[in-house]
């Protein structure tokens, strides 16, 4: 651990230039689509034509329409045909066909960090063979803007819930959706969220309590989850008796089992602006449907938070997610009073204490600790991180904090893979977002106005 003072003029100029280029608003769209990828010998899904040819057509159309993020369900045995014609640069690797895979995949023009597959805790074969495959949900943190100084992320969840209407099916399905809600509460704390997929649920089915529970799931420091269909078509009032949809759907007012939920966060204002059933764009050349589900299309606009923002993430996608955002959202004008790092050959932990006494610490207890106390008009404005490999995983090896007075604090060992960060003009670093365990795997900095 080393405490030093320097002018750091060149370092500061480069970082301030980065901050000036930051993107703080924009839009993106998503499509949720069950692609009817069960083997034809098991289920033809009532869709005319050849399943392989239909899959190839869908893959091409995802690219043709330029959809930012496409969440696929039931993408089993015809997966290769979708990817053969699709040109999205970011695509998940298949987990396999029936009975090995979950059928959940994503193609995207936006990059992500930390992709995970989670199997349902409960399944039911009361009506259909839902236990035949390891169905569940996926998680990824998608970068909708990846400027190093001011970035924007949304946690995307893709799911395929248990089907059927028998008591065992309803119990399993509600448990599925509650499992997602619990995961969001832990892993997406303080972050914006989009949950899309085949919920196999309807508001008109009294036993489907899971989707109503998802709307009511707590988020004490930010917006609650909304159903984009309920919000935009019914002014946030769950309809009492919407009609069931045909395929293609005659209008957007009818209800299907495929849904999109979302919320913003203190870091990111998120608003659904367009919702539609998109089957008319996904038809065979002869006009027949490509899949037995209406695809769901939603467009979103976003803008960075007025009181909290974050940098891009740096490091490796390992460890448990943490966020200081929920606590910071409840503090009026937070200011960093003391910075504390631990390090040796690598970075072990990062921490700080705010002027009101609130303390944040992330990482392990190894290494040597060092601290720097800031003056009343001194702010933490710049940082540098360096990463390296440890036991086959990428971790942060080094951190450097620089204040508005030019003082610096470092920990760990610098490497050749480094990135610098600067708070936007008039802002300061007041917290962290990232992943940790016994060390600091991945890290971003949280900013607040001075």
mmCIF file with all atom_site columns, N, CA and C in Angstrom, residues 165-229:
data_model
loop_
_atom_site.group_PDB
_atom_site.id
_atom_site.type_symbol
_atom_site.label_atom_id
_atom_site.label_alt_id
_atom_site.label_comp_id
_atom_site.label_asym_id
_atom_site.label_entity_id
_atom_site.label_seq_id
_atom_site.pdbx_PDB_ins_code
_atom_site.Cartn_x
_atom_site.Cartn_y
_atom_site.Cartn_z
_atom_site.occupancy
_atom_site.B_iso_or_equiv
_atom_site.pdbx_formal_charge
_atom_site.auth_seq_id
_atom_site.auth_comp_id
_atom_site.auth_asym_id
_atom_site.auth_atom_id
_atom_site.pdbx_PDB_model_num
ATOM 1   N N  . UNK A 1 165 ? -52.327 -26.378 -16.662 1.00 0.00 ? 165 UNK A N  1
ATOM 2   C CA . UNK A 1 165 ? -53.289 -25.735 -15.773 1.00 0.00 ? 165 UNK A CA 1
ATOM 3   C C  . UNK A 1 165 ? -53.711 -26.630 -14.605 1.00 0.00 ? 165 UNK A C  1
ATOM 4   N N  . UNK A 1 166 ? -53.099 -27.785 -14.453 1.00 0.00 ? 166 UNK A N  1
ATOM 5   C CA . UNK A 1 166 ? -53.387 -28.637 -13.307 1.00 0.00 ? 166 UNK A CA 1
ATOM 6   C C  . UNK A 1 166 ? -52.786 -28.009 -12.049 1.00 0.00 ? 166 UNK A C  1
ATOM 7   N N  . UNK A 1 167 ? -53.301 -28.364 -10.862 1.00 0.00 ? 167 UNK A N  1
ATOM 8   C CA . UNK A 1 167 ? -52.761 -27.768 -9.629  1.00 0.00 ? 167 UNK A CA 1
ATOM 9   C C  . UNK A 1 167 ? -51.242 -27.876 -9.518  1.00 0.00 ? 167 UNK A C  1
ATOM 10  N N  . UNK A 1 168 ? -50.691 -29.021 -9.905  1.00 0.00 ? 168 UNK A N  1
ATOM 11  C CA . UNK A 1 168 ? -49.235 -29.173 -9.844  1.00 0.00 ? 168 UNK A CA 1
ATOM 12  C C  . UNK A 1 168 ? -48.514 -28.230 -10.789 1.00 0.00 ? 168 UNK A C  1
ATOM 13  N N  . UNK A 1 169 ? -49.103 -27.971 -11.956 1.00 0.00 ? 169 UNK A N  1
ATOM 14  C CA . UNK A 1 169 ? -48.517 -27.034 -12.923 1.00 0.00 ? 169 UNK A CA 1
ATOM 15  C C  . UNK A 1 169 ? -48.521 -25.614 -12.375 1.00 0.00 ? 169 UNK A C  1
ATOM 16  N N  . UNK A 1 170 ? -49.668 -25.216 -11.832 1.00 0.00 ? 170 UNK A N  1
ATOM 17  C CA . UNK A 1 170 ? -49.785 -23.857 -11.285 1.00 0.00 ? 170 UNK A CA 1
ATOM 18  C C  . UNK A 1 170 ? -48.808 -23.646 -10.142 1.00 0.00 ? 170 UNK A C  1
ATOM 19  N N  . UNK A 1 171 ? -48.682 -24.642 -9.283  1.00 0.00 ? 171 UNK A N  1
ATOM 20  C CA . UNK A 1 171 ? -47.764 -24.535 -8.151  1.00 0.00 ? 171 UNK A CA 1
ATOM 21  C C  . UNK A 1 171 ? -46.327 -24.389 -8.644  1.00 0.00 ? 171 UNK A C  1
ATOM 22  N N  . UNK A 1 172 ? -45.941 -25.212 -9.628  1.00 0.00 ? 172 UNK A N  1
ATOM 23  C CA . UNK A 1 172 ? -44.578 -25.141 -10.152 1.00 0.00 ? 172 UNK A CA 1
ATOM 24  C C  . UNK A 1 172 ? -44.334 -23.801 -10.843 1.00 0.00 ? 172 UNK A C  1
ATOM 25  N N  . UNK A 1 173 ? -45.294 -23.358 -11.651 1.00 0.00 ? 173 UNK A N  1
ATOM 26  C CA . UNK A 1 173 ? -45.123 -22.114 -12.409 1.00 0.00 ? 173 UNK A CA 1
ATOM 27  C C  . UNK A 1 173 ? -45.005 -20.905 -11.478 1.00 0.00 ? 173 UNK A C  1
ATOM 28  N N  . UNK A 1 174 ? -45.847 -20.833 -10.487 1.00 0.00 ? 174 UNK A N  1
ATOM 29  C CA . UNK A 1 174 ? -45.758 -19.721 -9.537  1.00 0.00 ? 174 UNK A CA 1
ATOM 30  C C  . UNK A 1 174 ? -44.433 -19.757 -8.786  1.00 0.00 ? 174 UNK A C  1
ATOM 31  N N  . UNK A 1 175 ? -43.954 -20.966 -8.472  1.00 0.00 ? 175 UNK A N  1
ATOM 32  C CA . UNK A 1 175 ? -42.650 -21.101 -7.825  1.00 0.00 ? 175 UNK A CA 1
ATOM 33  C C  . UNK A 1 175 ? -41.536 -20.635 -8.768  1.00 0.00 ? 175 UNK A C  1
ATOM 34  N N  . UNK A 1 176 ? -41.664 -20.956 -10.056 1.00 0.00 ? 176 UNK A N  1
ATOM 35  C CA . UNK A 1 176 ? -40.689 -20.488 -11.046 1.00 0.00 ? 176 UNK A CA 1
ATOM 36  C C  . UNK A 1 176 ? -40.553 -18.972 -11.018 1.00 0.00 ? 176 UNK A C  1
ATOM 37  N N  . UNK A 1 177 ? -41.695 -18.291 -11.091 1.00 0.00 ? 177 UNK A N  1
ATOM 38  C CA . UNK A 1 177 ? -41.674 -16.830 -11.181 1.00 0.00 ? 177 UNK A CA 1
ATOM 39  C C  . UNK A 1 177 ? -41.203 -16.211 -9.863  1.00 0.00 ? 177 UNK A C  1
ATOM 40  N N  . UNK A 1 178 ? -41.577 -16.835 -8.747  1.00 0.00 ? 178 UNK A N  1
ATOM 41  C CA . UNK A 1 178 ? -41.069 -16.352 -7.455  1.00 0.00 ? 178 UNK A CA 1
ATOM 42  C C  . UNK A 1 178 ? -39.553 -16.534 -7.361  1.00 0.00 ? 178 UNK A C  1
ATOM 43  N N  . UNK A 1 179 ? -39.043 -17.604 -7.964  1.00 0.00 ? 179 UNK A N  1
ATOM 44  C CA . UNK A 1 179 ? -37.595 -17.830 -7.975  1.00 0.00 ? 179 UNK A CA 1
ATOM 45  C C  . UNK A 1 179 ? -36.879 -16.720 -8.723  1.00 0.00 ? 179 UNK A C  1
ATOM 46  N N  . UNK A 1 180 ? -37.445 -16.284 -9.847  1.00 0.00 ? 180 UNK A N  1
ATOM 47  C CA . UNK A 1 180 ? -36.861 -15.164 -10.598 1.00 0.00 ? 180 UNK A CA 1
ATOM 48  C C  . UNK A 1 180 ? -36.900 -13.888 -9.765  1.00 0.00 ? 180 UNK A C  1
ATOM 49  N N  . UNK A 1 181 ? -38.037 -13.645 -9.112  1.00 0.00 ? 181 UNK A N  1
ATOM 50  C CA . UNK A 1 181 ? -38.163 -12.434 -8.281  1.00 0.00 ? 181 UNK A CA 1
ATOM 51  C C  . UNK A 1 181 ? -37.119 -12.418 -7.176  1.00 0.00 ? 181 UNK A C  1
ATOM 52  N N  . UNK A 1 182 ? -36.874 -13.577 -6.554  1.00 0.00 ? 182 UNK A N  1
ATOM 53  C CA . UNK A 1 182 ? -35.856 -13.658 -5.501  1.00 0.00 ? 182 UNK A CA 1
ATOM 54  C C  . UNK A 1 182 ? -34.468 -13.408 -6.062  1.00 0.00 ? 182 UNK A C  1
ATOM 55  N N  . UNK A 1 183 ? -34.211 -13.922 -7.252  1.00 0.00 ? 183 UNK A N  1
ATOM 56  C CA . UNK A 1 183 ? -32.900 -13.720 -7.883  1.00 0.00 ? 183 UNK A CA 1
ATOM 57  C C  . UNK A 1 183 ? -32.687 -12.245 -8.203  1.00 0.00 ? 183 UNK A C  1
ATOM 58  N N  . UNK A 1 184 ? -33.716 -11.595 -8.717  1.00 0.00 ? 184 UNK A N  1
ATOM 59  C CA . UNK A 1 184 ? -33.631 -10.168 -9.014  1.00 0.00 ? 184 UNK A CA 1
ATOM 60  C C  . UNK A 1 184 ? -33.326 -9.372  -7.752  1.00 0.00 ? 184 UNK A C  1
ATOM 61  N N  . UNK A 1 185 ? -33.998 -9.733  -6.664  1.00 0.00 ? 185 UNK A N  1
ATOM 62  C CA . UNK A 1 185 ? -33.811 -9.007  -5.405  1.00 0.00 ? 185 UNK A CA 1
ATOM 63  C C  . UNK A 1 185 ? -32.377 -9.090  -4.906  1.00 0.00 ? 185 UNK A C  1
ATOM 64  N N  . UNK A 1 186 ? -31.683 -10.181 -5.239  1.00 0.00 ? 186 UNK A N  1
ATOM 65  C CA . UNK A 1 186 ? -30.304 -10.365 -4.778  1.00 0.00 ? 186 UNK A CA 1
ATOM 66  C C  . UNK A 1 186 ? -29.288 -9.893  -5.799  1.00 0.00 ? 186 UNK A C  1
ATOM 67  N N  . UNK A 1 187 ? -29.405 -10.359 -7.043  1.00 0.00 ? 187 UNK A N  1
ATOM 68  C CA . UNK A 1 187 ? -28.376 -10.123 -8.047  1.00 0.00 ? 187 UNK A CA 1
ATOM 69  C C  . UNK A 1 187 ? -28.551 -8.808  -8.792  1.00 0.00 ? 187 UNK A C  1
ATOM 70  N N  . UNK A 1 188 ? -29.764 -8.279  -8.844  1.00 0.00 ? 188 UNK A N  1
ATOM 71  C CA . UNK A 1 188 ? -30.009 -7.036  -9.590  1.00 0.00 ? 188 UNK A CA 1
ATOM 72  C C  . UNK A 1 188 ? -30.287 -5.870  -8.665  1.00 0.00 ? 188 UNK A C  1
ATOM 73  N N  . UNK A 1 189 ? -29.840 -5.984  -7.437  1.00 0.00 ? 189 UNK A N  1
ATOM 74  C CA . UNK A 1 189 ? -30.040 -4.914  -6.464  1.00 0.00 ? 189 UNK A CA 1
ATOM 75  C C  . UNK A 1 189 ? -29.458 -3.605  -7.005  1.00 0.00 ? 189 UNK A C  1
ATOM 76  N N  . UNK A 1 190 ? -30.306 -2.569  -7.090  1.00 0.00 ? 190 UNK A N  1
ATOM 77  C CA . UNK A 1 190 ? -29.841 -1.264  -7.548  1.00 0.00 ? 190 UNK A CA 1
ATOM 78  C C  . UNK A 1 190 ? -29.715 -1.128  -9.041  1.00 0.00 ? 190 UNK A C  1
ATOM 79  N N  . UNK A 1 191 ? -30.133 -2.148  -9.812  1.00 0.00 ? 191 UNK A N  1
ATOM 80  C CA . UNK A 1 191 ? -29.937 -2.091  -11.253 1.00 0.00 ? 191 UNK A CA 1
ATOM 81  C C  . UNK A 1 191 ? -31.262 -2.126  -12.006 1.00 0.00 ? 191 UNK A C  1
ATOM 82  N N  . UNK A 1 192 ? -31.262 -1.590  -13.221 1.00 0.00 ? 192 UNK A N  1
ATOM 83  C CA . UNK A 1 192 ? -32.422 -1.686  -14.101 1.00 0.00 ? 192 UNK A CA 1
ATOM 84  C C  . UNK A 1 192 ? -32.575 -3.129  -14.575 1.00 0.00 ? 192 UNK A C  1
ATOM 85  N N  . UNK A 1 193 ? -33.822 -3.532  -14.882 1.00 0.00 ? 193 UNK A N  1
ATOM 86  C CA . UNK A 1 193 ? -34.121 -4.933  -15.183 1.00 0.00 ? 193 UNK A CA 1
ATOM 87  C C  . UNK A 1 193 ? -35.120 -5.021  -16.326 1.00 0.00 ? 193 UNK A C  1
ATOM 88  N N  . UNK A 1 194 ? -34.926 -6.010  -17.227 1.00 0.00 ? 194 UNK A N  1
ATOM 89  C CA . UNK A 1 194 ? -35.931 -6.396  -18.218 1.00 0.00 ? 194 UNK A CA 1
ATOM 90  C C  . UNK A 1 194 ? -36.094 -7.913  -18.131 1.00 0.00 ? 194 UNK A C  1
ATOM 91  N N  . UNK A 1 195 ? -37.311 -8.378  -17.835 1.00 0.00 ? 195 UNK A N  1
ATOM 92  C CA . UNK A 1 195 ? -37.621 -9.804  -17.742 1.00 0.00 ? 195 UNK A CA 1
ATOM 93  C C  . UNK A 1 195 ? -38.553 -10.161 -18.892 1.00 0.00 ? 195 UNK A C  1
ATOM 94  N N  . UNK A 1 196 ? -38.117 -11.036 -19.774 1.00 0.00 ? 196 UNK A N  1
ATOM 95  C CA . UNK A 1 196 ? -38.916 -11.370 -20.949 1.00 0.00 ? 196 UNK A CA 1
ATOM 96  C C  . UNK A 1 196 ? -38.936 -12.875 -21.159 1.00 0.00 ? 196 UNK A C  1
ATOM 97  N N  . UNK A 1 197 ? -40.010 -13.359 -21.775 1.00 0.00 ? 197 UNK A N  1
ATOM 98  C CA . UNK A 1 197 ? -40.042 -14.770 -22.101 1.00 0.00 ? 197 UNK A CA 1
ATOM 99  C C  . UNK A 1 197 ? -41.433 -15.352 -22.131 1.00 0.00 ? 197 UNK A C  1
ATOM 100 N N  . UNK A 1 198 ? -41.469 -16.682 -22.134 1.00 0.00 ? 198 UNK A N  1
ATOM 101 C CA . UNK A 1 198 ? -42.706 -17.450 -22.136 1.00 0.00 ? 198 UNK A CA 1
ATOM 102 C C  . UNK A 1 198 ? -43.071 -17.766 -20.688 1.00 0.00 ? 198 UNK A C  1
ATOM 103 N N  . UNK A 1 199 ? -43.950 -16.941 -20.127 1.00 0.00 ? 199 UNK A N  1
ATOM 104 C CA . UNK A 1 199 ? -44.359 -17.102 -18.728 1.00 0.00 ? 199 UNK A CA 1
ATOM 105 C C  . UNK A 1 199 ? -45.409 -18.201 -18.571 1.00 0.00 ? 199 UNK A C  1
ATOM 106 N N  . UNK A 1 200 ? -46.020 -18.631 -19.673 1.00 0.00 ? 200 UNK A N  1
ATOM 107 C CA . UNK A 1 200 ? -47.121 -19.603 -19.623 1.00 0.00 ? 200 UNK A CA 1
ATOM 108 C C  . UNK A 1 200 ? -48.200 -19.163 -18.631 1.00 0.00 ? 200 UNK A C  1
ATOM 109 N N  . UNK A 1 201 ? -48.373 -17.868 -18.473 1.00 0.00 ? 201 UNK A N  1
ATOM 110 C CA . UNK A 1 201 ? -49.268 -17.301 -17.453 1.00 0.00 ? 201 UNK A CA 1
ATOM 111 C C  . UNK A 1 201 ? -50.224 -16.297 -18.083 1.00 0.00 ? 201 UNK A C  1
ATOM 112 N N  . UNK A 1 202 ? -51.408 -16.216 -17.485 1.00 0.00 ? 202 UNK A N  1
ATOM 113 C CA . UNK A 1 202 ? -52.405 -15.219 -17.902 1.00 0.00 ? 202 UNK A CA 1
ATOM 114 C C  . UNK A 1 202 ? -53.011 -14.556 -16.670 1.00 0.00 ? 202 UNK A C  1
ATOM 115 N N  . UNK A 1 203 ? -53.275 -13.258 -16.777 1.00 0.00 ? 203 UNK A N  1
ATOM 116 C CA . UNK A 1 203 ? -53.935 -12.558 -15.678 1.00 0.00 ? 203 UNK A CA 1
ATOM 117 C C  . UNK A 1 203 ? -55.360 -13.071 -15.480 1.00 0.00 ? 203 UNK A C  1
ATOM 118 N N  . UNK A 1 204 ? -55.968 -13.596 -16.536 1.00 0.00 ? 204 UNK A N  1
ATOM 119 C CA . UNK A 1 204 ? -57.345 -14.090 -16.448 1.00 0.00 ? 204 UNK A CA 1
ATOM 120 C C  . UNK A 1 204 ? -57.426 -15.469 -15.808 1.00 0.00 ? 204 UNK A C  1
ATOM 121 N N  . UNK A 1 205 ? -56.303 -16.116 -15.569 1.00 0.00 ? 205 UNK A N  1
ATOM 122 C CA . UNK A 1 205 ? -56.279 -17.425 -14.921 1.00 0.00 ? 205 UNK A CA 1
ATOM 123 C C  . UNK A 1 205 ? -56.024 -17.206 -13.430 1.00 0.00 ? 205 UNK A C  1
ATOM 124 N N  . UNK A 1 206 ? -57.014 -17.463 -12.602 1.00 0.00 ? 206 UNK A N  1
ATOM 125 C CA . UNK A 1 206 ? -56.921 -17.103 -11.177 1.00 0.00 ? 206 UNK A CA 1
ATOM 126 C C  . UNK A 1 206 ? -55.773 -17.798 -10.454 1.00 0.00 ? 206 UNK A C  1
ATOM 127 N N  . UNK A 1 207 ? -55.369 -18.962 -10.934 1.00 0.00 ? 207 UNK A N  1
ATOM 128 C CA . UNK A 1 207 ? -54.280 -19.665 -10.269 1.00 0.00 ? 207 UNK A CA 1
ATOM 129 C C  . UNK A 1 207 ? -52.908 -19.133 -10.581 1.00 0.00 ? 207 UNK A C  1
ATOM 130 N N  . UNK A 1 208 ? -52.798 -18.257 -11.594 1.00 0.00 ? 208 UNK A N  1
ATOM 131 C CA . UNK A 1 208 ? -51.507 -17.689 -11.979 1.00 0.00 ? 208 UNK A CA 1
ATOM 132 C C  . UNK A 1 208 ? -51.193 -16.472 -11.111 1.00 0.00 ? 208 UNK A C  1
ATOM 133 N N  . UNK A 1 209 ? -50.797 -16.726 -9.871  1.00 0.00 ? 209 UNK A N  1
ATOM 134 C CA . UNK A 1 209 ? -50.502 -15.636 -8.939  1.00 0.00 ? 209 UNK A CA 1
ATOM 135 C C  . UNK A 1 209 ? -49.086 -15.097 -9.103  1.00 0.00 ? 209 UNK A C  1
ATOM 136 N N  . UNK A 1 210 ? -48.221 -15.852 -9.783  1.00 0.00 ? 210 UNK A N  1
ATOM 137 C CA . UNK A 1 210 ? -46.818 -15.464 -9.880  1.00 0.00 ? 210 UNK A CA 1
ATOM 138 C C  . UNK A 1 210 ? -46.602 -14.145 -10.587 1.00 0.00 ? 210 UNK A C  1
ATOM 139 N N  . UNK A 1 211 ? -47.315 -13.921 -11.711 1.00 0.00 ? 211 UNK A N  1
ATOM 140 C CA . UNK A 1 211 ? -47.087 -12.678 -12.453 1.00 0.00 ? 211 UNK A CA 1
ATOM 141 C C  . UNK A 1 211 ? -47.592 -11.459 -11.681 1.00 0.00 ? 211 UNK A C  1
ATOM 142 N N  . UNK A 1 212 ? -48.685 -11.635 -10.943 1.00 0.00 ? 212 UNK A N  1
ATOM 143 C CA . UNK A 1 212 ? -49.136 -10.512 -10.106 1.00 0.00 ? 212 UNK A CA 1
ATOM 144 C C  . UNK A 1 212 ? -48.140 -10.262 -8.976  1.00 0.00 ? 212 UNK A C  1
ATOM 145 N N  . UNK A 1 213 ? -47.559 -11.329 -8.456  1.00 0.00 ? 213 UNK A N  1
ATOM 146 C CA . UNK A 1 213 ? -46.548 -11.177 -7.420  1.00 0.00 ? 213 UNK A CA 1
ATOM 147 C C  . UNK A 1 213 ? -45.296 -10.493 -7.929  1.00 0.00 ? 213 UNK A C  1
ATOM 148 N N  . UNK A 1 214 ? -44.957 -10.737 -9.206  1.00 0.00 ? 214 UNK A N  1
ATOM 149 C CA . UNK A 1 214 ? -43.791 -10.086 -9.789  1.00 0.00 ? 214 UNK A CA 1
ATOM 150 C C  . UNK A 1 214 ? -43.993 -8.577  -9.859  1.00 0.00 ? 214 UNK A C  1
ATOM 151 N N  . UNK A 1 215 ? -45.224 -8.153  -10.165 1.00 0.00 ? 215 UNK A N  1
ATOM 152 C CA . UNK A 1 215 ? -45.529 -6.718  -10.181 1.00 0.00 ? 215 UNK A CA 1
ATOM 153 C C  . UNK A 1 215 ? -45.409 -6.100  -8.792  1.00 0.00 ? 215 UNK A C  1
ATOM 154 N N  . UNK A 1 216 ? -45.683 -6.911  -7.772  1.00 0.00 ? 216 UNK A N  1
ATOM 155 C CA . UNK A 1 216 ? -45.677 -6.399  -6.398  1.00 0.00 ? 216 UNK A CA 1
ATOM 156 C C  . UNK A 1 216 ? -44.356 -6.647  -5.689  1.00 0.00 ? 216 UNK A C  1
ATOM 157 N N  . UNK A 1 217 ? -43.382 -7.297  -6.367  1.00 0.00 ? 217 UNK A N  1
ATOM 158 C CA . UNK A 1 217 ? -42.110 -7.600  -5.709  1.00 0.00 ? 217 UNK A CA 1
ATOM 159 C C  . UNK A 1 217 ? -41.416 -6.311  -5.319  1.00 0.00 ? 217 UNK A C  1
ATOM 160 N N  . UNK A 1 218 ? -40.843 -6.276  -4.148  1.00 0.00 ? 218 UNK A N  1
ATOM 161 C CA . UNK A 1 218 ? -40.319 -5.033  -3.582  1.00 0.00 ? 218 UNK A CA 1
ATOM 162 C C  . UNK A 1 218 ? -39.047 -4.541  -4.240  1.00 0.00 ? 218 UNK A C  1
ATOM 163 N N  . UNK A 1 219 ? -38.927 -3.244  -4.332  1.00 0.00 ? 219 UNK A N  1
ATOM 164 C CA . UNK A 1 219 ? -37.701 -2.570  -4.770  1.00 0.00 ? 219 UNK A CA 1
ATOM 165 C C  . UNK A 1 219 ? -37.678 -1.243  -4.034  1.00 0.00 ? 219 UNK A C  1
ATOM 166 N N  . UNK A 1 220 ? -37.264 -1.273  -2.762  1.00 0.00 ? 220 UNK A N  1
ATOM 167 C CA . UNK A 1 220 ? -37.447 -0.105  -1.880  1.00 0.00 ? 220 UNK A CA 1
ATOM 168 C C  . UNK A 1 220 ? -36.717 1.150   -2.318  1.00 0.00 ? 220 UNK A C  1
ATOM 169 N N  . UNK A 1 221 ? -35.664 1.032   -3.157  1.00 0.00 ? 221 UNK A N  1
ATOM 170 C CA . UNK A 1 221 ? -34.898 2.230   -3.509  1.00 0.00 ? 221 UNK A CA 1
ATOM 171 C C  . UNK A 1 221 ? -35.043 2.621   -4.974  1.00 0.00 ? 221 UNK A C  1
ATOM 172 N N  . UNK A 1 222 ? -36.060 2.091   -5.641  1.00 0.00 ? 222 UNK A N  1
ATOM 173 C CA . UNK A 1 222 ? -36.211 2.436   -7.049  1.00 0.00 ? 222 UNK A CA 1
ATOM 174 C C  . UNK A 1 222 ? -37.555 2.013   -7.579  1.00 0.00 ? 222 UNK A C  1
ATOM 175 N N  . UNK A 1 223 ? -37.760 2.130   -8.882  1.00 0.00 ? 223 UNK A N  1
ATOM 176 C CA . UNK A 1 223 ? -39.048 1.796   -9.492  1.00 0.00 ? 223 UNK A CA 1
ATOM 177 C C  . UNK A 1 223 ? -39.409 0.327   -9.318  1.00 0.00 ? 223 UNK A C  1
ATOM 178 N N  . UNK A 1 224 ? -40.718 0.046   -9.306  1.00 0.00 ? 224 UNK A N  1
ATOM 179 C CA . UNK A 1 224 ? -41.216 -1.320  -9.251  1.00 0.00 ? 224 UNK A CA 1
ATOM 180 C C  . UNK A 1 224 ? -41.273 -1.901  -10.666 1.00 0.00 ? 224 UNK A C  1
ATOM 181 N N  . UNK A 1 225 ? -41.303 -3.227  -10.761 1.00 0.00 ? 225 UNK A N  1
ATOM 182 C CA . UNK A 1 225 ? -41.458 -3.868  -12.057 1.00 0.00 ? 225 UNK A CA 1
ATOM 183 C C  . UNK A 1 225 ? -42.829 -3.553  -12.646 1.00 0.00 ? 225 UNK A C  1
ATOM 184 N N  . UNK A 1 226 ? -42.851 -3.328  -13.950 1.00 0.00 ? 226 UNK A N  1
ATOM 185 C CA . UNK A 1 226 ? -44.097 -3.105  -14.685 1.00 0.00 ? 226 UNK A CA 1
ATOM 186 C C  . UNK A 1 226 ? -44.199 -4.130  -15.802 1.00 0.00 ? 226 UNK A C  1
ATOM 187 N N  . UNK A 1 227 ? -45.418 -4.489  -16.166 1.00 0.00 ? 227 UNK A N  1
ATOM 188 C CA . UNK A 1 227 ? -45.681 -5.266  -17.363 1.00 0.00 ? 227 UNK A CA 1
ATOM 189 C C  . UNK A 1 227 ? -45.888 -4.262  -18.493 1.00 0.00 ? 227 UNK A C  1
ATOM 190 N N  . UNK A 1 228 ? -45.029 -4.299  -19.517 1.00 0.00 ? 228 UNK A N  1
ATOM 191 C CA . UNK A 1 228 ? -45.109 -3.297  -20.591 1.00 0.00 ? 228 UNK A CA 1
ATOM 192 C C  . UNK A 1 228 ? -46.461 -3.331  -21.293 1.00 0.00 ? 228 UNK A C  1
ATOM 193 N N  . UNK A 1 229 ? -47.078 -4.515  -21.421 1.00 0.00 ? 229 UNK A N  1
ATOM 194 C CA . UNK A 1 229 ? -48.402 -4.633  -22.055 1.00 0.00 ? 229 UNK A CA 1
ATOM 195 C C  . UNK A 1 229 ? -49.469 -3.955  -21.200 1.00 0.00 ? 229 UNK A C  1
#
